[in-house]
Amino acid sequence: MIRRSFTFIFCFALSCMLTACGGTPDDQPKLAPVSGTVTMGGAPLAGAFVRFYPTSGRASAAKTNEEGKYELVFIRDEMGAVLGKHTVKISTLDEENDPFGDQGSETVPEKYNKKTTLEATVTEGDNTIDFDLTK
């Protein structure tokens, strides 16, 4: 009898803990999927870092594939970006993870990264946002 009670209490406590650990945090902002293609001079821009910075909160980021396609990640396995207006930076250097610039030279003009003029608005539902950069 005592063993059954202990087993029941243990299983109940374990299921409560697992339920509490799952799901998304209550304070996580509303996200929407964002994907697109980055080209420069009409050609796909492979290996570029694309970052969307909302007016407040965490940025979303992606790296373009060989075809210049990207899909934003908010955090770990959470895809998308915060709803609203964003400043966008595109660079062939990973400036956030290489603050000393040891990766080589930037091939994307500053007007798209350090002195970006790019903006995008993320709305509910799927967002396809393409960028055609010029040199």
PDB file of C-alpha atoms in Angstrom:
ATOM      1  CA  MET A   1       0.000   0.000   0.000  1.00  0.00           C
ATOM      2  CA  ILE A   2       2.733   2.459   0.967  1.00  0.00           C
ATOM      3  CA  ARG A   3       4.760   1.458  -2.083  1.00  0.00           C
ATOM      4  CA  ARG A   4       1.784   2.113  -4.397  1.00  0.00           C
ATOM      5  CA  SER A   5       1.171   5.500  -2.795  1.00  0.00           C
ATOM      6  CA  PHE A   6       4.833   6.426  -3.158  1.00  0.00           C
ATOM      7  CA  THR A   7       4.825   5.338  -6.822  1.00  0.00           C
ATOM      8  CA  PHE A   8       1.665   7.350  -7.500  1.00  0.00           C
ATOM      9  CA  ILE A   9       3.040  10.463  -5.785  1.00  0.00           C
ATOM     10  CA  PHE A  10       6.373  10.121  -7.620  1.00  0.00           C
ATOM     11  CA  CYS A  11       4.683   9.750 -11.036  1.00  0.00           C
ATOM     12  CA  PHE A  12       2.337  12.657 -10.320  1.00  0.00           C
ATOM     13  CA  ALA A  13       5.207  14.925  -9.225  1.00  0.00           C
ATOM     14  CA  LEU A  14       7.271  13.940 -12.277  1.00  0.00           C
ATOM     15  CA  SER A  15       4.407  14.698 -14.677  1.00  0.00           C
ATOM     16  CA  CYS A  16       3.866  18.098 -13.008  1.00  0.00           C
ATOM     17  CA  MET A  17       7.554  18.960 -13.382  1.00  0.00           C
ATOM     18  CA  LEU A  18       7.623  17.919 -17.032  1.00  0.00           C
ATOM     19  CA  THR A  19       4.504  19.956 -17.743  1.00  0.00           C
ATOM     20  CA  ALA A  20       6.037  23.004 -16.085  1.00  0.00           C
ATOM     21  CA  CYS A  21       9.236  22.677 -18.158  1.00  0.00           C
ATOM     22  CA  GLY A  22       7.541  22.298 -21.521  1.00  0.00           C
ATOM     23  CA  GLY A  23       6.129  24.832 -23.913  1.00  0.00           C
ATOM     24  CA  THR A  24       7.149  28.396 -24.555  1.00  0.00           C
ATOM     25  CA  PRO A  25       7.726  30.958 -21.811  1.00  0.00           C
ATOM     26  CA  ASP A  26       4.828  33.255 -20.970  1.00  0.00           C
ATOM     27  CA  ASP A  27       6.982  36.304 -21.676  1.00  0.00           C
ATOM     28  CA  GLN A  28       8.026  35.231 -25.183  1.00  0.00           C
ATOM     29  CA  PRO A  29       6.873  37.730 -27.806  1.00  0.00           C
ATOM     30  CA  LYS A  30       4.613  36.744 -30.669  1.00  0.00           C
ATOM     31  CA  LEU A  31       6.668  35.470 -33.620  1.00  0.00           C
ATOM     32  CA  ALA A  32       6.021  34.946 -37.309  1.00  0.00           C
ATOM     33  CA  PRO A  33       8.041  32.891 -39.818  1.00  0.00           C
ATOM     34  CA  VAL A  34      10.384  34.933 -42.020  1.00  0.00           C
ATOM     35  CA  SER A  35      12.296  33.634 -45.021  1.00  0.00           C
ATOM     36  CA  GLY A  36      13.543  35.000 -48.299  1.00  0.00           C
ATOM     37  CA  THR A  37      16.419  35.332 -50.722  1.00  0.00           C
ATOM     38  CA  VAL A  38      19.384  37.683 -50.660  1.00  0.00           C
ATOM     39  CA  THR A  39      20.994  38.614 -53.961  1.00  0.00           C
ATOM     40  CA  MET A  40      23.715  41.085 -54.847  1.00  0.00           C
ATOM     41  CA  GLY A  41      23.710  42.416 -58.370  1.00  0.00           C
ATOM     42  CA  GLY A  42      21.096  39.798 -59.248  1.00  0.00           C
ATOM     43  CA  ALA A  43      23.227  36.808 -58.131  1.00  0.00           C
ATOM     44  CA  PRO A  44      22.520  34.767 -54.961  1.00  0.00           C
ATOM     45  CA  LEU A  45      24.601  35.893 -51.979  1.00  0.00           C
ATOM     46  CA  ALA A  46      25.761  32.686 -50.280  1.00  0.00           C
ATOM     47  CA  GLY A  47      27.092  32.571 -46.726  1.00  0.00           C
ATOM     48  CA  ALA A  48      25.713  35.971 -45.693  1.00  0.00           C
ATOM     49  CA  PHE A  49      24.521  36.655 -42.155  1.00  0.00           C
ATOM     50  CA  VAL A  50      21.028  38.189 -42.074  1.00  0.00           C
ATOM     51  CA  ARG A  51      19.889  39.808 -38.822  1.00  0.00           C
ATOM     52  CA  PHE A  52      16.533  41.417 -38.038  1.00  0.00           C
ATOM     53  CA  TYR A  53      16.637  43.838 -35.081  1.00  0.00           C
ATOM     54  CA  PRO A  54      13.190  44.792 -33.700  1.00  0.00           C
ATOM     55  CA  THR A  55      12.635  48.186 -32.077  1.00  0.00           C
ATOM     56  CA  SER A  56      12.829  46.355 -28.735  1.00  0.00           C
ATOM     57  CA  GLY A  57      13.709  42.803 -27.776  1.00  0.00           C
ATOM     58  CA  ARG A  58      15.808  39.987 -29.158  1.00  0.00           C
ATOM     59  CA  ALA A  59      17.035  39.938 -32.749  1.00  0.00           C
ATOM     60  CA  SER A  60      16.500  37.031 -35.150  1.00  0.00           C
ATOM     61  CA  ALA A  61      19.243  35.730 -37.415  1.00  0.00           C
ATOM     62  CA  ALA A  62      20.033  33.370 -40.280  1.00  0.00           C
ATOM     63  CA  LYS A  63      22.817  32.489 -42.689  1.00  0.00           C
ATOM     64  CA  THR A  64      22.079  32.255 -46.404  1.00  0.00           C
ATOM     65  CA  ASN A  65      22.646  28.977 -48.236  1.00  0.00           C
ATOM     66  CA  GLU A  66      24.286  28.547 -51.657  1.00  0.00           C
ATOM     67  CA  GLU A  67      21.117  29.827 -53.349  1.00  0.00           C
ATOM     68  CA  GLY A  68      21.015  32.950 -51.138  1.00  0.00           C
ATOM     69  CA  LYS A  69      17.981  31.658 -49.220  1.00  0.00           C
ATOM     70  CA  TYR A  70      17.541  32.261 -45.486  1.00  0.00           C
ATOM     71  CA  GLU A  71      15.070  31.388 -42.736  1.00  0.00           C
ATOM     72  CA  LEU A  72      15.204  33.396 -39.503  1.00  0.00           C
ATOM     73  CA  VAL A  73      15.737  31.769 -36.108  1.00  0.00           C
ATOM     74  CA  PHE A  74      14.618  33.606 -32.971  1.00  0.00           C
ATOM     75  CA  ILE A  75      16.309  31.393 -30.381  1.00  0.00           C
ATOM     76  CA  ARG A  76      17.479  27.764 -30.514  1.00  0.00           C
ATOM     77  CA  ASP A  77      14.661  25.902 -32.306  1.00  0.00           C
ATOM     78  CA  GLU A  78      12.163  28.801 -32.252  1.00  0.00           C
ATOM     79  CA  MET A  79      11.825  29.995 -35.838  1.00  0.00           C
ATOM     80  CA  GLY A  80      10.761  33.469 -36.913  1.00  0.00           C
ATOM     81  CA  ALA A  81      11.005  37.072 -35.790  1.00  0.00           C
ATOM     82  CA  VAL A  82       9.108  39.404 -33.492  1.00  0.00           C
ATOM     83  CA  LEU A  83       6.113  41.096 -35.119  1.00  0.00           C
ATOM     84  CA  GLY A  84       6.680  44.717 -36.121  1.00  0.00           C
ATOM     85  CA  LYS A  85       9.288  46.960 -37.694  1.00  0.00           C
ATOM     86  CA  HIS A  86      12.925  45.807 -37.890  1.00  0.00           C
ATOM     87  CA  THR A  87      16.279  47.225 -38.865  1.00  0.00           C
ATOM     88  CA  VAL A  88      18.014  44.647 -41.071  1.00  0.00           C
ATOM     89  CA  LYS A  89      21.759  44.042 -41.368  1.00  0.00           C
ATOM     90  CA  ILE A  90      23.324  41.778 -43.986  1.00  0.00           C
ATOM     91  CA  SER A  91      27.011  40.942 -43.883  1.00  0.00           C
ATOM     92  CA  THR A  92      29.414  38.291 -45.130  1.00  0.00           C
ATOM     93  CA  LEU A  93      31.249  38.623 -41.797  1.00  0.00           C
ATOM     94  CA  ASP A  94      29.846  37.316 -38.520  1.00  0.00           C
ATOM     95  CA  GLU A  95      30.514  40.561 -36.639  1.00  0.00           C
ATOM     96  CA  GLU A  96      28.685  39.475 -33.481  1.00  0.00           C
ATOM     97  CA  ASN A  97      30.858  36.375 -33.048  1.00  0.00           C
ATOM     98  CA  ASP A  98      34.105  37.895 -34.387  1.00  0.00           C
ATOM     99  CA  PRO A  99      34.459  41.376 -32.883  1.00  0.00           C
ATOM    100  CA  PHE A 100      38.116  41.643 -33.966  1.00  0.00           C
ATOM    101  CA  GLY A 101      37.405  41.117 -37.678  1.00  0.00           C
ATOM    102  CA  ASP A 102      39.644  38.076 -38.155  1.00  0.00           C
ATOM    103  CA  GLN A 103      37.362  36.596 -40.851  1.00  0.00           C
ATOM    104  CA  GLY A 104      38.643  38.558 -43.834  1.00  0.00           C
ATOM    105  CA  SER A 105      37.152  41.404 -45.791  1.00  0.00           C
ATOM    106  CA  GLU A 106      33.502  42.382 -46.091  1.00  0.00           C
ATOM    107  CA  THR A 107      31.997  42.039 -49.563  1.00  0.00           C
ATOM    108  CA  VAL A 108      28.663  43.694 -48.730  1.00  0.00           C
ATOM    109  CA  PRO A 109      28.606  47.540 -48.724  1.00  0.00           C
ATOM    110  CA  GLU A 110      28.289  49.273 -45.319  1.00  0.00           C
ATOM    111  CA  LYS A 111      24.857  50.629 -46.262  1.00  0.00           C
ATOM    112  CA  TYR A 112      23.564  47.092 -45.650  1.00  0.00           C
ATOM    113  CA  ASN A 113      25.401  46.333 -42.388  1.00  0.00           C
ATOM    114  CA  LYS A 114      27.410  48.824 -40.266  1.00  0.00           C
ATOM    115  CA  LYS A 115      25.469  51.811 -41.665  1.00  0.00           C
ATOM    116  CA  THR A 116      22.385  49.888 -42.723  1.00  0.00           C
ATOM    117  CA  THR A 117      19.490  51.540 -44.486  1.00  0.00           C
ATOM    118  CA  LEU A 118      17.511  48.289 -44.687  1.00  0.00           C
ATOM    119  CA  GLU A 119      14.183  47.932 -42.896  1.00  0.00           C
ATOM    120  CA  ALA A 120      11.471  45.287 -42.912  1.00  0.00           C
ATOM    121  CA  THR A 121       8.115  44.791 -41.233  1.00  0.00           C
ATOM    122  CA  VAL A 122       7.140  41.358 -39.919  1.00  0.00           C
ATOM    123  CA  THR A 123       3.405  40.650 -39.855  1.00  0.00           C
ATOM    124  CA  GLU A 124       1.323  37.705 -38.663  1.00  0.00           C
ATOM    125  CA  GLY A 125       1.475  34.672 -40.950  1.00  0.00           C
ATOM    126  CA  ASP A 126       4.303  33.695 -43.289  1.00  0.00           C
ATOM    127  CA  ASN A 127       6.629  36.513 -44.364  1.00  0.00           C
ATOM    128  CA  THR A 128       8.755  36.292 -47.503  1.00  0.00           C
ATOM    129  CA  ILE A 129      11.201  39.179 -47.484  1.00  0.00           C
ATOM    130  CA  ASP A 130      13.769  39.298 -50.291  1.00  0.00           C
ATOM    131  CA  PHE A 131      16.734  41.655 -50.519  1.00  0.00           C
ATOM    132  CA  ASP A 132      18.412  42.615 -53.819  1.00  0.00           C
ATOM    133  CA  LEU A 133      21.594  44.420 -52.818  1.00  0.00           C
ATOM    134  CA  THR A 134      23.676  46.606 -55.112  1.00  0.00           C
ATOM    135  CA  LYS A 135      27.405  47.294 -54.864  1.00  0.00           C
TER     136      LYS A 135
END
